[in-house]
XYZ file of C-alpha atoms in Angstrom:
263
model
C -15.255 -9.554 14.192
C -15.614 -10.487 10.478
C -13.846 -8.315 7.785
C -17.062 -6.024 7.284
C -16.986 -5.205 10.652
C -13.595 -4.698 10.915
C -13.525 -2.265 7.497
C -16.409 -0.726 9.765
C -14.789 0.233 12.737
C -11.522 1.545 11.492
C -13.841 4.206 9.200
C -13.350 2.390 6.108
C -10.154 2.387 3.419
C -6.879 5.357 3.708
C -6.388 7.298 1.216
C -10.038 6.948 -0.095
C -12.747 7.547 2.754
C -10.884 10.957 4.139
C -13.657 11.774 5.900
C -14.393 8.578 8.141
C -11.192 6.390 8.246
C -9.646 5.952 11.829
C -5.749 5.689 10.991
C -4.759 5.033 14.969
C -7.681 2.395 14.881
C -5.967 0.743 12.090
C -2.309 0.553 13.429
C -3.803 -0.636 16.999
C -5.600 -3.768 15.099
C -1.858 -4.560 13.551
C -0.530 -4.246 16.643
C -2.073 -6.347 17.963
C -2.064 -9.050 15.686
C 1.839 -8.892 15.656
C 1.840 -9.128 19.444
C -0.878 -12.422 19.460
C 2.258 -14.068 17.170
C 4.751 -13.380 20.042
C 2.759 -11.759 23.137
C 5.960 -11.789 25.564
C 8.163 -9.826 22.112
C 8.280 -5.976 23.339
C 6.563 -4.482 26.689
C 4.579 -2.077 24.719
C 1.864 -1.909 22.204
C 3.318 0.798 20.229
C 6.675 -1.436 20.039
C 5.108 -3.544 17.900
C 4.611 -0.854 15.053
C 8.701 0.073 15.104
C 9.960 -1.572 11.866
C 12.384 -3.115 12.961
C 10.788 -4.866 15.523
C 7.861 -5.846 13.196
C 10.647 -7.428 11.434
C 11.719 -9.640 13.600
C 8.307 -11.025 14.107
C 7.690 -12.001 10.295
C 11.030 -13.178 9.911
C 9.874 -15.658 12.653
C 6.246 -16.227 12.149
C 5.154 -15.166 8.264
C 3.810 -17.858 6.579
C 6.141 -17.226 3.230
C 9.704 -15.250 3.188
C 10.854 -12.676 0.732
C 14.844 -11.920 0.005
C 15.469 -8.452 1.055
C 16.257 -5.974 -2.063
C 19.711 -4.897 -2.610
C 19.908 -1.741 -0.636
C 21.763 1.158 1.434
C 20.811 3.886 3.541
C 19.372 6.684 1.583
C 21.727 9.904 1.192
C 20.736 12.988 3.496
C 20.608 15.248 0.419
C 17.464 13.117 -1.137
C 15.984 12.449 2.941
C 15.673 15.608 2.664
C 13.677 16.102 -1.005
C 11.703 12.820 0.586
C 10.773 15.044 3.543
C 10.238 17.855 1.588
C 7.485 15.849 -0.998
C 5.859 14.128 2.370
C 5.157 17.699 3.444
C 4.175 19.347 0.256
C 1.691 16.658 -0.527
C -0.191 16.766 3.722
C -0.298 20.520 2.627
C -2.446 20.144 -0.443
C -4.487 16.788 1.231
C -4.044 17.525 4.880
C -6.739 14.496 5.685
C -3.753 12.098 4.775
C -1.385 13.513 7.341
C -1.506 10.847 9.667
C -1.181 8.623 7.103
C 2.480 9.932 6.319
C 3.600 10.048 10.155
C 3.289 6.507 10.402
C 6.825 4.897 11.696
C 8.371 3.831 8.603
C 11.968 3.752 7.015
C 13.469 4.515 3.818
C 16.105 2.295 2.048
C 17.724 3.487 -1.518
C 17.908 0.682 -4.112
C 20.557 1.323 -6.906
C 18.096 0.946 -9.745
C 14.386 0.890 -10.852
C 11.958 3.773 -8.993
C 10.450 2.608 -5.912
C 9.069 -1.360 -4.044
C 7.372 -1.868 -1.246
C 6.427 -5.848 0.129
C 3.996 -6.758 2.834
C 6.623 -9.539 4.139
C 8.948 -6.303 4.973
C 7.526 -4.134 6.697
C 6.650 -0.110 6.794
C 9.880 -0.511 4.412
C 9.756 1.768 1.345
C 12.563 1.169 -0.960
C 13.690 4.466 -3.485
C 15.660 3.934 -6.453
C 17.168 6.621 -9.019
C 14.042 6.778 -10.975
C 11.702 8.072 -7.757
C 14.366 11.028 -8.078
C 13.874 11.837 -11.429
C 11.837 15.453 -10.368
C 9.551 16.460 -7.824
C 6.127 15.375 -9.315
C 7.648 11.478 -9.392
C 8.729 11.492 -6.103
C 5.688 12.880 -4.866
C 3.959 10.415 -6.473
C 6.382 7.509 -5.780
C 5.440 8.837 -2.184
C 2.079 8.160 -2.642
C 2.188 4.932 -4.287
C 4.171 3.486 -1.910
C 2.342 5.184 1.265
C -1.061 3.706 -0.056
C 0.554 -0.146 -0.212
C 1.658 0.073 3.435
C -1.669 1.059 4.336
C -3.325 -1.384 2.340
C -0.454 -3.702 3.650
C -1.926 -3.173 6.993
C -5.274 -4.003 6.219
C -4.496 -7.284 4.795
C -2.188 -8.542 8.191
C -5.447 -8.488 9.508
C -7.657 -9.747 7.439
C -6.177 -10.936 3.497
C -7.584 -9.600 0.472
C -8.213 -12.987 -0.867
C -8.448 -16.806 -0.413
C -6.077 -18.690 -1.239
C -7.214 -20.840 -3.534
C -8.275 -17.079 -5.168
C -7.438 -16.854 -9.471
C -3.894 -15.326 -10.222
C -3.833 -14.300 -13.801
C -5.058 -11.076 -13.509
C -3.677 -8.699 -16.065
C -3.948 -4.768 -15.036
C -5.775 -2.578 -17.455
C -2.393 -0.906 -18.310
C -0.763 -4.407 -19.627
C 0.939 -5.462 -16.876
C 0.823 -9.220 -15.116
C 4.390 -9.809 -14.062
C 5.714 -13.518 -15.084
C 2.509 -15.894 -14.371
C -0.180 -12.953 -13.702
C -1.517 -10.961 -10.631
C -3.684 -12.245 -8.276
C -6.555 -10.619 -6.765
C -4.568 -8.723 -4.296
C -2.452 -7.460 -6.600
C -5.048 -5.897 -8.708
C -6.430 -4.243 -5.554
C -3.053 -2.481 -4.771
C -2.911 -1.161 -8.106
C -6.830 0.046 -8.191
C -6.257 1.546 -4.298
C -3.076 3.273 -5.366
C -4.684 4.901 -8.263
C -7.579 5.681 -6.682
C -5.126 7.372 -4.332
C -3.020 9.207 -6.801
C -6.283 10.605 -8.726
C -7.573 12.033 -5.534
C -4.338 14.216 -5.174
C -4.025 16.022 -8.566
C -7.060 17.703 -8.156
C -7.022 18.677 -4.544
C -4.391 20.664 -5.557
C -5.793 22.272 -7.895
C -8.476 23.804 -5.824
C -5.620 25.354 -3.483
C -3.534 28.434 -4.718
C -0.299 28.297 -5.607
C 1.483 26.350 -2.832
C -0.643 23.425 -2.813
C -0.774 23.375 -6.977
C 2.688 22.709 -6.888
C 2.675 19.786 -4.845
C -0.152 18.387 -7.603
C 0.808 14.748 -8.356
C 0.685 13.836 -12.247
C -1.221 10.893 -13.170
C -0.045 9.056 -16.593
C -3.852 8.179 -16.879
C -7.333 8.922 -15.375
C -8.893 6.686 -12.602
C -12.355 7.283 -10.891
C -11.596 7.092 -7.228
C -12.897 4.539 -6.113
C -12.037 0.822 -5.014
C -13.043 -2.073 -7.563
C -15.870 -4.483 -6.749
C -18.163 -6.509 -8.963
C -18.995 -3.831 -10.912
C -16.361 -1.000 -10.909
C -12.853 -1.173 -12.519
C -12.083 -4.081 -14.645
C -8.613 -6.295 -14.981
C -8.400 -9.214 -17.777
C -8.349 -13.065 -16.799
C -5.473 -14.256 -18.617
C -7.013 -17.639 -19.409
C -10.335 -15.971 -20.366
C -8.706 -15.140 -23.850
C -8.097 -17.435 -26.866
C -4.807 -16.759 -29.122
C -4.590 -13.691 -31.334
C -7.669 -12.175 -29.332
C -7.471 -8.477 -28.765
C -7.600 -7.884 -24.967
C -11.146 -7.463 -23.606
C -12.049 -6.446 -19.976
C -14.020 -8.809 -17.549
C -15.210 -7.944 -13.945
C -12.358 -8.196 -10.886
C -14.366 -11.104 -9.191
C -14.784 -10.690 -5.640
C -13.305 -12.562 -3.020
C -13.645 -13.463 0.609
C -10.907 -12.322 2.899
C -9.092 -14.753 4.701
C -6.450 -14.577 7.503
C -3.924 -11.990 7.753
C -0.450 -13.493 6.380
C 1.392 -13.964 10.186
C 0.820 -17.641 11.885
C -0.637 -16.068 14.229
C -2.381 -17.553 17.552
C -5.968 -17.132 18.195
């Protein structure tokens, strides 16, 4: 099965095609790639999704390593204003249910708003900042939700090659230190996308589901870049003093998914 097929038969991307995508399709497919890294790991399928066990098999088999955030468990007073949000916002977009039951854990970080990495994971980290009111944590929420899912999709099948450009700089300014790659532009596209989609649902609803609207600092069409949707800036692509033009996200080929898997 190439990646085509593969987008095919789980129904397409979560949090953008409501209507088709197959969350339980998904999570079997990553299953089962973390069980072909270690088949004789856990006695069921389903183990495989725990986080903590899916630890255990990246620490082990993931082709690069990642030094865990600063962290402690997160207080029952805010679990609780987390499990509030997760509700509020299946209420107002009840298609993306499933895609907040997943098994997942919370860790509080002392600073900054919220992280999430593909090398730990179904790990979202909180910090003081996702706590700020209700309409950033809700949206924290679904930032972070949509880069698990997308996390999911690339452990089977990467978003790009690796010899793929990395200088990538997001329409909103940012690159990091030496740029974002490919992948990294996708994430922030598919969690905007995301994040568009839920304002307005709520909107439609009465008064409950307005509440649990999600604010967006800008507007984004929803829908995922390709060679001619969003844009993001090549870093080398301008010359000293230039103002900041926009140049197509170039498409590339999806390669493995990041464990060492055996085939």
């Amino acid at each position: 099965m190439n990646h085509q097929e593969f987008i095919t038969e789980i129904g397409g991307v979560p949090f953008i095609d409501d209507d088709s995508f197959r969350p339980k399709a998904l999570l079997t497919a990553v299953a089962l790639v973390r069980r072909s890294a270690e088949p004789e790991a856990f006695t069921s399928l389903g183990a495989y999704l725990d986080p903590e066990n899916a630890q255990l098999i990246f620490d082990r088999h993931a082709r690069s390593k990642v030094e865990d955030l600063a962290w402690e468990e997160v207080p029952p007073a805010e679990s609780s204003e987390v499990e509030r949000s997760s509700r509020c916002i299946a209420k107002s977009m009840q298609a993306w249910r499933p895609l907040f039951h997943m098994p997942k854990r919370y860790r509080r970080m002392a600073t900054s708003t919220s992280s999430t990495s593909v090398l730990v994971p179904q790990t979202i980290y909180l910090g003081p900042g996702a706590f700020r009111d209700k309409e950033t944590l809700r949206e924290t929420l679904i930032h972070e939700h949509a880069h698990i899912w997308l996390n999911f999709i690339a452990e089977v099948y990467d978003l790009q090659v690796p010899q793929a450009p990395n200088d990538y700089v997001l329409p909103s300014g940012t690159s990091g230190t030496s740029g974002k790659t490919y992948r990294g532009v996708m994430f922030a596209a598919h969690f905007a996308a995301a994040a568009a989609s839920a304002h307005p649902a709520a909107e439609r609803g009465g008064r409950d589901t307005r509440e649990c609207a999600a604010p967006l600092s800008y507007p984004v069409p929803r829908r995922m870049p390709c060679s001619d949707g969003p844009t993001a800036v090549r870093k080398r692509d301008r010359r000293p003093g230039e103002k900041r033009t926009r140049a197509p996200i170039r498409r590339a080929d999806t390669g493995p998914g990041r464990l060492g898997r055996r085939r």
